[in-house]
CSV table of C-alpha atoms in Angstrom, one decimal:
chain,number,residue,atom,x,y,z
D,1494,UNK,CA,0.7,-26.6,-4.3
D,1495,UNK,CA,0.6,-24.0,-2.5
D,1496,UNK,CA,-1.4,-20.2,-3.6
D,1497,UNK,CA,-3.7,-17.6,-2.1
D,1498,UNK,CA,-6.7,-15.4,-3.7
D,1499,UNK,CA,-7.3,-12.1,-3.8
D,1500,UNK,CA,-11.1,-12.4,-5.4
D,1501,UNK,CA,-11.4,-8.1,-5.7
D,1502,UNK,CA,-9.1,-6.3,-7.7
D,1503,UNK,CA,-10.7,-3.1,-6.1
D,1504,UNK,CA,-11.7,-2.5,-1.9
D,1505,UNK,CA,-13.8,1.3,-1.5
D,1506,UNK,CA,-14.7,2.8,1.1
D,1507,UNK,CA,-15.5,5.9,3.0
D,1508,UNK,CA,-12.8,7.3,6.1
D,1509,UNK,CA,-13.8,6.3,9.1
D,1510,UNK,CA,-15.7,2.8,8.1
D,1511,UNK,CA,-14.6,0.0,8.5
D,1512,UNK,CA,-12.6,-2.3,6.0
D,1513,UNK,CA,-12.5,-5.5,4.9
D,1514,UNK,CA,-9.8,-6.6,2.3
D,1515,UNK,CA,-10.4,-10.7,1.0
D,1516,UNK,CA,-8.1,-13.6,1.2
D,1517,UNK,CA,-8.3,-17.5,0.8
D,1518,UNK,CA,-5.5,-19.8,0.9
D,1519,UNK,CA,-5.3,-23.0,-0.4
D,1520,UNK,CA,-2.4,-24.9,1.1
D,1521,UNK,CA,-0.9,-28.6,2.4
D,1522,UNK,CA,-0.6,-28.6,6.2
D,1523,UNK,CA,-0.3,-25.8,8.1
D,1524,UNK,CA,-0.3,-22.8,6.6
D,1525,UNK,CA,1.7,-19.7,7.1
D,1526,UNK,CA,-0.1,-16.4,6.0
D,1527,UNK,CA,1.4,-13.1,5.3
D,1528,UNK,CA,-0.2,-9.3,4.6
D,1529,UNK,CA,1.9,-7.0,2.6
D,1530,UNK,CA,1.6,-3.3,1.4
D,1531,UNK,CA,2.7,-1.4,-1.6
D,1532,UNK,CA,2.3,2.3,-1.7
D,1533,UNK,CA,3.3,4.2,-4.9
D,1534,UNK,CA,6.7,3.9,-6.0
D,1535,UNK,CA,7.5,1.9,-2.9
D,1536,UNK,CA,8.6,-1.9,-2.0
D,1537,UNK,CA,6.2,-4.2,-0.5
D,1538,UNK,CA,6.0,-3.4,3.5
D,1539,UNK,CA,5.4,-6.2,5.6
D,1540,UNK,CA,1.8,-5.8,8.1
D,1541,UNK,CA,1.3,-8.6,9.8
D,1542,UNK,CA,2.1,-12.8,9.9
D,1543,UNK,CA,-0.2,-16.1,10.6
D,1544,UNK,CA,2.5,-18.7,12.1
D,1545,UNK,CA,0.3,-20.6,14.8
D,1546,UNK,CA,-2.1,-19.4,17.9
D,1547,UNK,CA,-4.9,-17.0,17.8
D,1548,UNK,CA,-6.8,-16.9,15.0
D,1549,UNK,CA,-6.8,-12.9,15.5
D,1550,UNK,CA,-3.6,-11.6,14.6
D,1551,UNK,CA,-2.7,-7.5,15.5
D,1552,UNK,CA,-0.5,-6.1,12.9
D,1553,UNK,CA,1.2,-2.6,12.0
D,1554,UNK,CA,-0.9,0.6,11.5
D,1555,UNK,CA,-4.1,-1.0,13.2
D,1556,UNK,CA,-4.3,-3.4,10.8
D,1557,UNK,CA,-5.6,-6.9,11.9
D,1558,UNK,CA,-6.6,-10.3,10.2
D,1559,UNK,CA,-8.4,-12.8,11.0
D,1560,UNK,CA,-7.7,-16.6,10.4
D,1561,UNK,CA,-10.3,-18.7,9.8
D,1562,UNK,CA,-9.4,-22.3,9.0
D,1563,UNK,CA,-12.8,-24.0,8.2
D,1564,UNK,CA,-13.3,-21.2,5.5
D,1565,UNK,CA,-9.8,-20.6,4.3
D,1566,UNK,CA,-9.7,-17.2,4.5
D,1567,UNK,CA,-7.0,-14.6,6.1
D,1568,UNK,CA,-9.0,-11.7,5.6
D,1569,UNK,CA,-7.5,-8.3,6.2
D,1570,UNK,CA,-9.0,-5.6,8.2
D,1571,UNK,CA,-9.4,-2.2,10.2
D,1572,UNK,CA,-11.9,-0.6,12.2
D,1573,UNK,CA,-11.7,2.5,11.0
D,1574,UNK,CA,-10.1,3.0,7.7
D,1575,UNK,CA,-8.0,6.3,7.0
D,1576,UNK,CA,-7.1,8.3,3.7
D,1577,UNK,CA,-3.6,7.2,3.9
D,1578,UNK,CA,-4.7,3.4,4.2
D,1579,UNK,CA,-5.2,3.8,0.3
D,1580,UNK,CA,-2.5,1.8,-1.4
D,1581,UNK,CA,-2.1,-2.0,-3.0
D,1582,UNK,CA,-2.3,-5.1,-0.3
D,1583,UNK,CA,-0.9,-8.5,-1.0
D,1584,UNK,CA,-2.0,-11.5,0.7
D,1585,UNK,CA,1.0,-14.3,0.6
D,1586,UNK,CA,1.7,-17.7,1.7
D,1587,UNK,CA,4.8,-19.6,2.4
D,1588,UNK,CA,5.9,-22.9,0.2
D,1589,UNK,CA,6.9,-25.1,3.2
D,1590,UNK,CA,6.4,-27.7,0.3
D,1591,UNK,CA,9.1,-26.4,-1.7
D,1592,UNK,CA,11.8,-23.9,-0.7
D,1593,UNK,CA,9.9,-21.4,1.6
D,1594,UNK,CA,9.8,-18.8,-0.8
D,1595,UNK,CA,6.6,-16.8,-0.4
D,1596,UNK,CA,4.1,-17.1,-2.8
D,1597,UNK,CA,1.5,-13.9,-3.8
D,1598,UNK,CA,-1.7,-13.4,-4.9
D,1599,UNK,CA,-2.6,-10.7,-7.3
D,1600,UNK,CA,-3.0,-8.0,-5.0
D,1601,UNK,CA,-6.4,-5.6,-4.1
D,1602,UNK,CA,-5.9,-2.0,-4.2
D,1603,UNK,CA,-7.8,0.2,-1.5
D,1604,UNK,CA,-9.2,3.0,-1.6
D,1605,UNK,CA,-10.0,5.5,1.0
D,1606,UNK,CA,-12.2,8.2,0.6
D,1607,UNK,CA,-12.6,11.5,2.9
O,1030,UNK,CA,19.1,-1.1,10.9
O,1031,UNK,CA,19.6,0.2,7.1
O,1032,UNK,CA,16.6,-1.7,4.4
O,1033,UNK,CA,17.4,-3.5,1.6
O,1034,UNK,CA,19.2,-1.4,-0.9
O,1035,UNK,CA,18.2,-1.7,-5.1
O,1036,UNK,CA,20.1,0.3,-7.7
O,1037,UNK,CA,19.3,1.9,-10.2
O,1038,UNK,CA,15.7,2.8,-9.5
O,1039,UNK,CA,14.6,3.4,-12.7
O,1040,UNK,CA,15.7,2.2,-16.1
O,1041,UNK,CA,14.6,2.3,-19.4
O,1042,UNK,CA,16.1,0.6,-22.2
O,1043,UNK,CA,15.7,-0.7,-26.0
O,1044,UNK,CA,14.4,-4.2,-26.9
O,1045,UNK,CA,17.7,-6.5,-27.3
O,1046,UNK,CA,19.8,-3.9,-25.1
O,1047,UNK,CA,21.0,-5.4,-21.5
O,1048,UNK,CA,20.5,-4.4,-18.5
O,1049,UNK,CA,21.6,-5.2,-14.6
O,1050,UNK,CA,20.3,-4.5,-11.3
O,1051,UNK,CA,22.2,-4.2,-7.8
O,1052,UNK,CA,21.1,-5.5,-4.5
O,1053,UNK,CA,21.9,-5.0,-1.3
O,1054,UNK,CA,20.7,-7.0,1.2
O,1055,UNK,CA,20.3,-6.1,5.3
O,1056,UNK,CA,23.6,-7.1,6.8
O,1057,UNK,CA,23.4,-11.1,8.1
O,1058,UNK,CA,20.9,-11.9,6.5
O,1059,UNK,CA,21.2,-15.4,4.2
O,1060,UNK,CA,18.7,-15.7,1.9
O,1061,UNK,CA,18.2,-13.0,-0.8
O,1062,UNK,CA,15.0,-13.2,-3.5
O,1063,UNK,CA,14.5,-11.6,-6.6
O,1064,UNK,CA,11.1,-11.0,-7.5
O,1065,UNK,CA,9.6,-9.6,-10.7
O,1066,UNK,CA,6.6,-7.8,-10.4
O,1067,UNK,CA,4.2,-7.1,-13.9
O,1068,UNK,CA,1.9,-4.1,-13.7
O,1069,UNK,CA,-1.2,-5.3,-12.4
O,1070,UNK,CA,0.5,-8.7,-11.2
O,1071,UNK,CA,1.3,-10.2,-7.9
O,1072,UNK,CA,5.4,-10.5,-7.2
O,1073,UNK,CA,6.5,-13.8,-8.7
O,1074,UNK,CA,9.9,-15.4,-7.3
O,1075,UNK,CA,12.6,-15.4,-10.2
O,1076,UNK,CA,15.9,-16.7,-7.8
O,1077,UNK,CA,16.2,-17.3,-4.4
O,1078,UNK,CA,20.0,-17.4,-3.3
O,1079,UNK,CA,21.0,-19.4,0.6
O,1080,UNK,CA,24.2,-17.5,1.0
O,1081,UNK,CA,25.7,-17.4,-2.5
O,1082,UNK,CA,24.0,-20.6,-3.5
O,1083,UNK,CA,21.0,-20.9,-5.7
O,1084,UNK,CA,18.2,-22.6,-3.9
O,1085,UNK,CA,15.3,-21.7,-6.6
O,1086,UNK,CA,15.3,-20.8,-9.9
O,1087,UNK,CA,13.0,-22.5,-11.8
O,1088,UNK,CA,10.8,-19.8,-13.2
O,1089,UNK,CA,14.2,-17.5,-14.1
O,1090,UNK,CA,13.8,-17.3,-18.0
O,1091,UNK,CA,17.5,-18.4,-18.2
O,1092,UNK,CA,18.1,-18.1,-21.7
O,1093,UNK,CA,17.9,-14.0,-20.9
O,1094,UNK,CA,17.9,-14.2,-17.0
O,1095,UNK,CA,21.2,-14.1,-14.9
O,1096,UNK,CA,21.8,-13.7,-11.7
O,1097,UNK,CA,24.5,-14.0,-9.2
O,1098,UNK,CA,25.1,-13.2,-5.7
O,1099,UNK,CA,28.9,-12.8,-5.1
O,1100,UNK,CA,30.4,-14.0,-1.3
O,1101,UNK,CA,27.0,-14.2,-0.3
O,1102,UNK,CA,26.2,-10.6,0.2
O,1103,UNK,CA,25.2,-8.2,-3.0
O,1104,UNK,CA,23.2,-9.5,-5.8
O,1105,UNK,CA,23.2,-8.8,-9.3
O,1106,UNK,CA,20.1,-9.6,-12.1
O,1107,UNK,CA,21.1,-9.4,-15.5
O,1108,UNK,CA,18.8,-9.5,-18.3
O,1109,UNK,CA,20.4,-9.8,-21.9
O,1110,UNK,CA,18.7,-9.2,-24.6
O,1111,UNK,CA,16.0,-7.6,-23.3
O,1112,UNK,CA,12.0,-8.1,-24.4
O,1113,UNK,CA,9.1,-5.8,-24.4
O,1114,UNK,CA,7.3,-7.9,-21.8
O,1115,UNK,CA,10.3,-7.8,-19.5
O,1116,UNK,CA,8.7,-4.4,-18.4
O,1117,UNK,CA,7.9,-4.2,-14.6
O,1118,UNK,CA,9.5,-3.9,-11.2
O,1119,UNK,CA,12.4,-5.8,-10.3
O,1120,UNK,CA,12.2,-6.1,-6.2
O,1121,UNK,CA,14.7,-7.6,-3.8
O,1122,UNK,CA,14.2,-8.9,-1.0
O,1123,UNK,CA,16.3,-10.8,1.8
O,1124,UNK,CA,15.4,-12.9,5.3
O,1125,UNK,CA,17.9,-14.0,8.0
O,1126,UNK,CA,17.2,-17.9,6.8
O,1127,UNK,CA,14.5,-19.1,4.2
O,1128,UNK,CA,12.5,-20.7,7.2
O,1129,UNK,CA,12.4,-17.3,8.7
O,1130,UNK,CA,9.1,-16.8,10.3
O,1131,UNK,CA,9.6,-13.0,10.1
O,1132,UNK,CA,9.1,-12.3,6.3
O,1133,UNK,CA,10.8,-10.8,4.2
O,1134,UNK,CA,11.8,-7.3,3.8
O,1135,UNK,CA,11.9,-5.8,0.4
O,1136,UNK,CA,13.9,-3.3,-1.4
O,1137,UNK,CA,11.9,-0.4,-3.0
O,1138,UNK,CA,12.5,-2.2,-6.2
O,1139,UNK,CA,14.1,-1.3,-9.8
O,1140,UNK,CA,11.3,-0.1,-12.3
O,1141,UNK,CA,12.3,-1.5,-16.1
O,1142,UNK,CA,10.8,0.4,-19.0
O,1143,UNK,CA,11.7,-1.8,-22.4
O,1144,UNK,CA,10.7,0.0,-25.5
């Protein structure tokens, strides 16, 4: 089956650092890696996607992620984090052994301080 | 191109009362999720519709759960009767196939209050 981890519930950090926000994956075959964002009151927005190819993949708002196959991981990040970074990320993954549907894990929520 | 369109937005409503939410999805677009989202929770898929077929619904609590997509296009979610632990956000979503490699885009979601 397919699932993803989010092992921190909570991401800090100060504006202007750098941030790093944790996923693994645990998956048969190839996998297909999603990050999402959920501000307040708002539907999940979608950042960026892990199909195939380089193992860095660019995303919306300067967000980035990295895929690293010997350590399962699709870890999330920014150079230089801002204020309005702060919101709830969800790492997903695609059931190519079922219907496609995307599967989430239990979300991190960051926070940005000035 | 106009989002993913959920009605109502809000909603609170008595244990055993019913309630429905309305979807909308982007124009063309096949497949249509519903995903229910517990406070502190990642989304979890209740129904996935292909067109107005039902490809997934095997965590859909259908002794209270109902859902329908009509023609293919709008959705509806019925819960009936409703239970305290049915509080959470209902979100939407919809993708031009189910093999999309674009994601999904969601709605902005229906928040349920039962009491």
């Amino acid at each position: 089956a397919q699932s993803v981890a989010q092992p921190e519930d909570q991401v800090n950090v100060a504006e202007g650092n750098p941030l790093t926000v944790k996923c693994t994956y645990s998956v048969s075959g190839n996998p297909y890696l999603f990050w999402y964002v959920q501000y307040p009151n708002r539907g999940l927005q979608f950042l960026l996607k892990y199909i195939t190819g380089d193992n860095l993949v660019k995303g919306s708002y300067g967000f980035e992620a990295e895929f690293n196959k010997s350590q399962t991981s699709f870890h999330l990040k920014k150079p230089s984090a801002l204020v309005s970074d702060s919101a709830l990320y969800f790492c997903a993954v695609r059931d190519v052994d079922s219907t496609d549907k995307l599967i989430f894990g239990t979300g991190t929520r960051l926070q940005v301080f000035p | 191109e106009a989002g993913v369109a959920q009605s109502p937005r809000y909603k609170i409503i008595e244990k055993r009362q019913s309630v429905a939410f309305w979807c909308n999805p982007i124009s063309g677009h096949a497949t249509l999720y519903w995903y229910q989202q517990i406070l502190g929770q990642g989304p979890k898929l209740l129904i996935q519709f292909q067109n107005n077929g039902v490809v997934d619904d095997s965590q859909l609590p259908k002794d209270r759960f109902s859902a329908e997509r009509l023609k293919g296009v709008d959705s509806t979610l019925k819960i009936q009767p409703a239970k305290l632990e049915d509080s959470a956000v209902y979100l939407c979503a919809s993708s031009l196939d189910h093999w999309s490699s674009y994601g999904y885009t969601f709605g902005s979601g229906t928040r349920l209050t039962v009491v």
